[in-house]
XYZ file of C-alpha atoms in Angstrom:
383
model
C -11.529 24.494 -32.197
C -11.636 22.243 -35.108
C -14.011 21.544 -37.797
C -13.726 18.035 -39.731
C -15.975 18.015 -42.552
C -15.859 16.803 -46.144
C -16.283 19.736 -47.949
C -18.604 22.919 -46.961
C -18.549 23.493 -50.899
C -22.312 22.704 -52.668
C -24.373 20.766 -53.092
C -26.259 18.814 -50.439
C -27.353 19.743 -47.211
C -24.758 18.191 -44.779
C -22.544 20.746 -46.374
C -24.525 23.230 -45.620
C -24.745 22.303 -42.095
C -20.793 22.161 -41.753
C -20.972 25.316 -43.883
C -22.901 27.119 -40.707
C -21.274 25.482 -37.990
C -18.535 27.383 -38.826
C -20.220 30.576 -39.677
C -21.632 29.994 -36.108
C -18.353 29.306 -34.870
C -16.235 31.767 -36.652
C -15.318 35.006 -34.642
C -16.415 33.392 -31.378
C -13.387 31.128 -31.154
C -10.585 30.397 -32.788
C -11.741 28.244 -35.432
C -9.805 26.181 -37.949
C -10.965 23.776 -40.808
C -10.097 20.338 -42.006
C -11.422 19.124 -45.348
C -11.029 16.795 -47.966
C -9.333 19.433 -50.376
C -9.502 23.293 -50.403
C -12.585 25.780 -50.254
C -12.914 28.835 -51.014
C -14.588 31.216 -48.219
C -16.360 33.610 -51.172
C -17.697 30.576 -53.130
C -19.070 29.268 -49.869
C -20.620 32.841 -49.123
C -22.337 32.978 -52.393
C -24.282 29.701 -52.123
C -24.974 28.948 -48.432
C -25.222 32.755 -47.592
C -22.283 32.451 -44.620
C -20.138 35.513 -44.372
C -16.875 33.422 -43.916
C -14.817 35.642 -45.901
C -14.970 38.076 -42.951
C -13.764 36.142 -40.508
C -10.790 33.520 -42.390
C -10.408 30.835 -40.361
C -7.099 28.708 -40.769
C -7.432 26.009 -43.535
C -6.356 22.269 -43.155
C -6.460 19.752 -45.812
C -6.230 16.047 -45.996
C -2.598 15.219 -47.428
C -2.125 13.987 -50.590
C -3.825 10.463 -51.064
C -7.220 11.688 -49.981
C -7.022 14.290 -53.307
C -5.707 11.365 -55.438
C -8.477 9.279 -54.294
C -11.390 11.511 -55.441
C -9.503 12.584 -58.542
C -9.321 8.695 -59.356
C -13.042 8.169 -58.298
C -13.921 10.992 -60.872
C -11.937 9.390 -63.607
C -13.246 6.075 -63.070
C -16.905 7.003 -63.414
C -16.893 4.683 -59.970
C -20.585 6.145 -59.005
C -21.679 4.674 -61.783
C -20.241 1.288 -61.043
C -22.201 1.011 -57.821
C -18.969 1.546 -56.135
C -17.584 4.153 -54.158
C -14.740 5.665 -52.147
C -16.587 8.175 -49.858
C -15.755 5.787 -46.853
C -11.983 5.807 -47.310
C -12.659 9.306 -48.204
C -14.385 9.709 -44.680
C -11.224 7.411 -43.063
C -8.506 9.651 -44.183
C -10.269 13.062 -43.053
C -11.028 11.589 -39.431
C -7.360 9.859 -39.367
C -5.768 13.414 -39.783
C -8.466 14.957 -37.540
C -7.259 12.672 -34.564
C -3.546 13.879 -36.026
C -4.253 17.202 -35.885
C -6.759 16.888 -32.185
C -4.176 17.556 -29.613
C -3.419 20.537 -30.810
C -7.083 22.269 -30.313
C -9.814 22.493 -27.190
C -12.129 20.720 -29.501
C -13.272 18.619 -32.393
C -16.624 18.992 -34.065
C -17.905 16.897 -36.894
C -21.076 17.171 -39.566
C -19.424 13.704 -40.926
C -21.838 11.777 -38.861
C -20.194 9.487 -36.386
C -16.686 10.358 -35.203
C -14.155 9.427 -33.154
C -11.464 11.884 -32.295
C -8.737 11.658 -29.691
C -11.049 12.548 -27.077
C -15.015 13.164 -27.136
C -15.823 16.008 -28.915
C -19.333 16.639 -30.837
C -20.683 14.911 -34.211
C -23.797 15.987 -36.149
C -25.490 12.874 -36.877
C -27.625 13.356 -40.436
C -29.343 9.178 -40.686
C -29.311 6.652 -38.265
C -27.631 4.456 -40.193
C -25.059 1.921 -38.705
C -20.822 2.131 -38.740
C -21.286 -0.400 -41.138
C -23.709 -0.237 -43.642
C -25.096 -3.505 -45.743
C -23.729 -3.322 -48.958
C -25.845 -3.904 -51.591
C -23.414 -5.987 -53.621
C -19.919 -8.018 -53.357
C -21.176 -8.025 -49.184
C -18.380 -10.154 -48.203
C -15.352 -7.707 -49.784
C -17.356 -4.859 -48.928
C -17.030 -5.549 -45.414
C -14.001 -6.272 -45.424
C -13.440 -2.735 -46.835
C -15.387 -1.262 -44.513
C -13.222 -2.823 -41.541
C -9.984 -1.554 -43.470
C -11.507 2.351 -43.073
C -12.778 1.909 -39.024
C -8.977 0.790 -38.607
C -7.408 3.334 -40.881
C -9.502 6.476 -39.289
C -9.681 4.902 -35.758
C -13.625 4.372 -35.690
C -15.107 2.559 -33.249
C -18.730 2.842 -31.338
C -16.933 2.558 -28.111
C -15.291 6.283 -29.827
C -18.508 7.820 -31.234
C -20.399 7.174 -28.417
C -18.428 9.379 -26.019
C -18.639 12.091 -28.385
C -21.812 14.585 -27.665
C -24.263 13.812 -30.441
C -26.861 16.316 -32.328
C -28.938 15.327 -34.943
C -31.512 16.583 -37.407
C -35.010 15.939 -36.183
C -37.307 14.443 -33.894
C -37.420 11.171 -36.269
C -33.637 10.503 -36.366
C -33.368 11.074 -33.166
C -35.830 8.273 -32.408
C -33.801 5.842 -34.505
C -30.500 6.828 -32.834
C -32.537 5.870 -29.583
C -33.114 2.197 -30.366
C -29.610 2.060 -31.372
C -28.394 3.350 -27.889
C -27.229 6.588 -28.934
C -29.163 9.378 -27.545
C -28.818 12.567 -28.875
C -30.141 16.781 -28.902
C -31.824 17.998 -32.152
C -30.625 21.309 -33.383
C -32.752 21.757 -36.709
C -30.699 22.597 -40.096
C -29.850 26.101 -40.821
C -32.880 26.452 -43.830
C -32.064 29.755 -44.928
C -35.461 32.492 -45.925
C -35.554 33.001 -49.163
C -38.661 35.841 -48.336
C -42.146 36.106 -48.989
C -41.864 35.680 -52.425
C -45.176 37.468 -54.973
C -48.505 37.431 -53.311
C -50.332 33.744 -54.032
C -52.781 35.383 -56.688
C -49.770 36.001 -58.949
C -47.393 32.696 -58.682
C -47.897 30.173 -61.232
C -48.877 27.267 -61.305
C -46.082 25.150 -60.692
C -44.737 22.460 -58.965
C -41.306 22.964 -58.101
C -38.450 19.615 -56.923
C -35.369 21.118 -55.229
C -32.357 19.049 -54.512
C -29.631 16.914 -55.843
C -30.768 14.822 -59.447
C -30.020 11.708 -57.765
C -31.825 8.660 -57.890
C -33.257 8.255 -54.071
C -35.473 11.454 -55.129
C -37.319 9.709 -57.339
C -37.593 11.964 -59.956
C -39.240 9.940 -62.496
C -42.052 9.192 -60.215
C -42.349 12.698 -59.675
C -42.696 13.070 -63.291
C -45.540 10.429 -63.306
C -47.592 12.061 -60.165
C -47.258 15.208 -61.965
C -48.540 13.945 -65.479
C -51.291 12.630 -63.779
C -52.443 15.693 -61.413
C -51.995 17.720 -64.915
C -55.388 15.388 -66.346
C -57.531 17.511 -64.317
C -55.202 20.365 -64.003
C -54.009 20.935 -67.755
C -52.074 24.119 -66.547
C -49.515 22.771 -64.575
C -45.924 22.433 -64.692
C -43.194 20.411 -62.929
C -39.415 21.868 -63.090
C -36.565 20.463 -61.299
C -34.025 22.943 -59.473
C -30.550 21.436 -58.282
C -27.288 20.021 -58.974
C -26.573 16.545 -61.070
C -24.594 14.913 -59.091
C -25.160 11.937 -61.128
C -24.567 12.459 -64.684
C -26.114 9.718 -65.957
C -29.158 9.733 -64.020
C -29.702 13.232 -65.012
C -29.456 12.777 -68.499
C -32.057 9.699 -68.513
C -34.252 12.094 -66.465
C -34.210 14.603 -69.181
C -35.068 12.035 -71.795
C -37.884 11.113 -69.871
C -38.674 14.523 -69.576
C -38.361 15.391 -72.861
C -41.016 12.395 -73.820
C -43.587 13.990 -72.015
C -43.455 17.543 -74.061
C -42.355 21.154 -72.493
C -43.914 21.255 -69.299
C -41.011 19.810 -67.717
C -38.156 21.537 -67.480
C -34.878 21.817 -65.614
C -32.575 24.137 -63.587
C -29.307 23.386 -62.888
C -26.671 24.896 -60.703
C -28.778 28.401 -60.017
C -27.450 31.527 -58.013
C -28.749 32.203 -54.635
C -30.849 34.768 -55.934
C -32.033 33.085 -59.037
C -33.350 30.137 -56.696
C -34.758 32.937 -54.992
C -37.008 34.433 -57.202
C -38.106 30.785 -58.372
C -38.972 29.899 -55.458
C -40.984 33.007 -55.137
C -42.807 32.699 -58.348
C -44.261 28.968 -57.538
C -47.170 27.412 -55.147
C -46.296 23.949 -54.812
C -43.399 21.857 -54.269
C -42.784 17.943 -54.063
C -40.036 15.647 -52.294
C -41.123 12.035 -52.709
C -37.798 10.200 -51.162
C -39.032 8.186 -47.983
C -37.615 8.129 -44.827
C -36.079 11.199 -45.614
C -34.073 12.533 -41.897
C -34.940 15.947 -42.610
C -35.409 17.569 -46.108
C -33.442 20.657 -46.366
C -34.796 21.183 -49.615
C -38.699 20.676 -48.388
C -37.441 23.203 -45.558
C -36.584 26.047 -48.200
C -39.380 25.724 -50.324
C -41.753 25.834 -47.198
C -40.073 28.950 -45.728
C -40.947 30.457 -49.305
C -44.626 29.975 -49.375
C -44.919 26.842 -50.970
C -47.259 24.245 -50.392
C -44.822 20.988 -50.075
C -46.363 17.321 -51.230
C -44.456 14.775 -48.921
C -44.170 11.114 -48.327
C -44.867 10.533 -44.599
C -42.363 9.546 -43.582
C -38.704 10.679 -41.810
C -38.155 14.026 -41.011
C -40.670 15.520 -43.314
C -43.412 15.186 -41.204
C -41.799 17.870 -38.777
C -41.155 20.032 -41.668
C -44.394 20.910 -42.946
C -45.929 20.223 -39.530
C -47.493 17.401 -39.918
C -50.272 18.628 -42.605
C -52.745 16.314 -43.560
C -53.390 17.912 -46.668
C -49.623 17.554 -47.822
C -48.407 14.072 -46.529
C -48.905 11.063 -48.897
C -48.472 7.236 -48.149
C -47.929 5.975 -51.796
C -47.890 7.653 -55.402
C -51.562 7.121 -56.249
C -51.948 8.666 -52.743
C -49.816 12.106 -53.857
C -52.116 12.398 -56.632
C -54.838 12.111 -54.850
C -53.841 14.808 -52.638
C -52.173 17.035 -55.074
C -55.397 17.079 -57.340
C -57.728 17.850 -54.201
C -55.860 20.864 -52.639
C -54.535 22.217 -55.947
C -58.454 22.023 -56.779
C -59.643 24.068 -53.630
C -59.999 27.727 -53.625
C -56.980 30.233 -53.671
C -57.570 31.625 -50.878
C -57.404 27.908 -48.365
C -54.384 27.624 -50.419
C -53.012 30.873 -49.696
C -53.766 30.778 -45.969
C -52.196 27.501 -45.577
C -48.842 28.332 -47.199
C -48.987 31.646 -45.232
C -49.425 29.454 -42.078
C -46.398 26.855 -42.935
C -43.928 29.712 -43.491
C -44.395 31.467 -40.781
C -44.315 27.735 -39.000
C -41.018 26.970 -40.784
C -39.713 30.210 -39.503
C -38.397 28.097 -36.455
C -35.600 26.068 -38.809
C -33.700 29.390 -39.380
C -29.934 30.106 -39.832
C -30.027 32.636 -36.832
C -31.734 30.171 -34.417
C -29.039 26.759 -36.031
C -26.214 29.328 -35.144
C -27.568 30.112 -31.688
C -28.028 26.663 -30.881
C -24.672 25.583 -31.879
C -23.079 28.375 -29.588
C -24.822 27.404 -26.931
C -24.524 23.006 -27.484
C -20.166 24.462 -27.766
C -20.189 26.448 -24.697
C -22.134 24.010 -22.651
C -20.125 21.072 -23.924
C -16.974 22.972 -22.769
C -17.851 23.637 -19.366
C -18.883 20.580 -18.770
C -15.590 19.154 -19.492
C -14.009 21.462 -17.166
C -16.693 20.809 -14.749
């Protein structure tokens, strides 16, 4: 069997998902990898929690001009330009996959949509289309967007015989109304424990993810500043990866403006995030229509007490609270200041309530799931 994926190496949480697809895979067939460059099966252990190393399975990567490409994107600064290569990148990994297809039982993709030399199954993250609006230079990017679907072989008449899985309830709604219908298997959110008893975590708000610009960080910021009028104690800190140098370095200035109650935490062992995330009541994720929220997931499998937008995926995550989901900013506060306000003990019940609830995105149940999706897929095509 073959895995196409990008990378399984951090951050982000499609990697993570390709990261347990093949720890779900691994041992139970005869699994081999295809990424963009090579990974290392320890480094992968230590941040997604796998146990890949025990159970090597063979290692393909894209040839040459996929390597040149992101060493070139790098160079270039081309995030920062607005402009970026991830769809060639995407092109070249699902041209050798179809290369490479005839030579397994079966292809299986976190990549999104997929078409291989015969259906296999693709993990579908956002319902987004093959082809994207670009927000700028539409006409050239479209016609760069064609130049990829030909080079890797995409089409929708491809993807759609493939079996599809997706990450909630919500995207699989919007894969509906675009004629693709599809089986959730929730993301492998892994438990980071019970973390200290409520009476003894600070009071903190904790972000978790990527420092990229659709998490809204500065608004985050803002919320926070303005919860703190009534609640002079609290503090905001940021845990994740900059994958946006730039961004990141504005959002520290920002930071820094508003005096020492802000801080950040980059790049953190697994067991560092740990005991953050067991030191803290509340979290926040303000992106909207976000599919899922692995990082909402992780935070509410720790205890935390998660401040949404309603919309996407999120709703599902912290089951559909009232208490926690937020239309607009002014809205957040509003919410924020009313249930960090109410006694410690509501607070503590709910948060004991939404972890146990949470307990159902686990890494046991993802891998279970997957097995099952595989084996079922399989006999039907011999059936």
């Amino acid at each position: 069997m073959l895995l196409v994926h990008g990378t399984l190496d951090s951050p982000g949480g499609g990697n993570a998902v390709g990261a347990w697809i093949a720890q779900a895979l691994a041992g139970a067939v005869r699994l081999e990898v295809l990424t963009e460059r090579p990974w290392s099966p320890d480094a992968v252990d230590a941040f997604w929690g796998t146990s890949l190393a025990r159970t090597p399975a063979r290692q393909h990567v894209v040839p040459m001009p996929g390597s040149l490409l992101l060493r070139l994107r790098r160079q270039l600064n081309i995030e920062r330009a607005g402009m970026r290569f991830d769809r060639l990148r995407l092109a070249l990994v699902l041209r050798e996959a179809r290369r490479l297809g005839p030579g397994v039982d079966l292809c299986i993709t976190a990549e999104n949509f997929a078409a291989f030399d015969r259906p296999g199954i693709q993990y579908v993250h956002y319902p987004a289309t093959l082809r994207p609006e670009p927000v700028a230079a539409a006409p050239l990017m479209r016609r760069y967007y064609d130049a990829c679907d030909v080079l890797s072989g995409l089409t929708w008449e491809g993807a759609a015989r493939n079996l599809t899985l997706t990450n909630s309830q919500w995207t699989a709604r919007r894969l509906r109304a675009m004629g693709v219908e599809s089986r959730v298997v929730y993301p492998p959110v892994f438990d980071p424990g019970p973390g200290a008893p409520w009476h003894e975590r600070d009071e903190a708000v904790l972000c978790l993810g990527r420092y990229h610009p659709t998490k809204r960080m500065e608004a985050i910021m803002e919320m926070a500043a303005r919860v703190r009028d009534s609640h002079p104690g609290l503090t905001l800190r940021f845990i994740g990866s900059s994958v946006d140098p730039h961004y990141t370095k504005k959002m520290r200035a920002l930071a820094d403006a508003r005096g020492g109650w802000i801080t950040f935490h980059e790049d953190l062992s697994r067991s560092a995030l740990v005991t953050m995330l067991g030191r803290a009541r509340y979290g926040i994720h303000a992106m909207a229509d976000e599919h899922f929220g692995m990082a909402p997931a992780e935070m509410t499998r720790a205890g935390l007490l998660v401040f949404c937008h309603r919309s996407g995926g999120l709703v599902e995550v912290v089951d559909g609270e009232e208490r926690l989901l937020w239309d607009d900013d002014a809205d957040a506060v509003a919410r924020m200041q009313a249930l960090i306000g109410a006694p410690a003990d509501v607070q503590a019940g709910l948060s004991e309530r939404l972890r146990a609830f949470a307990a159902r995105f686990s890494e046991e149940r993802f891998c279970r799931e997957l097995r099952e999706t595989v084996h079922e897929f399989a006999i039907s095509r011999i059936l």
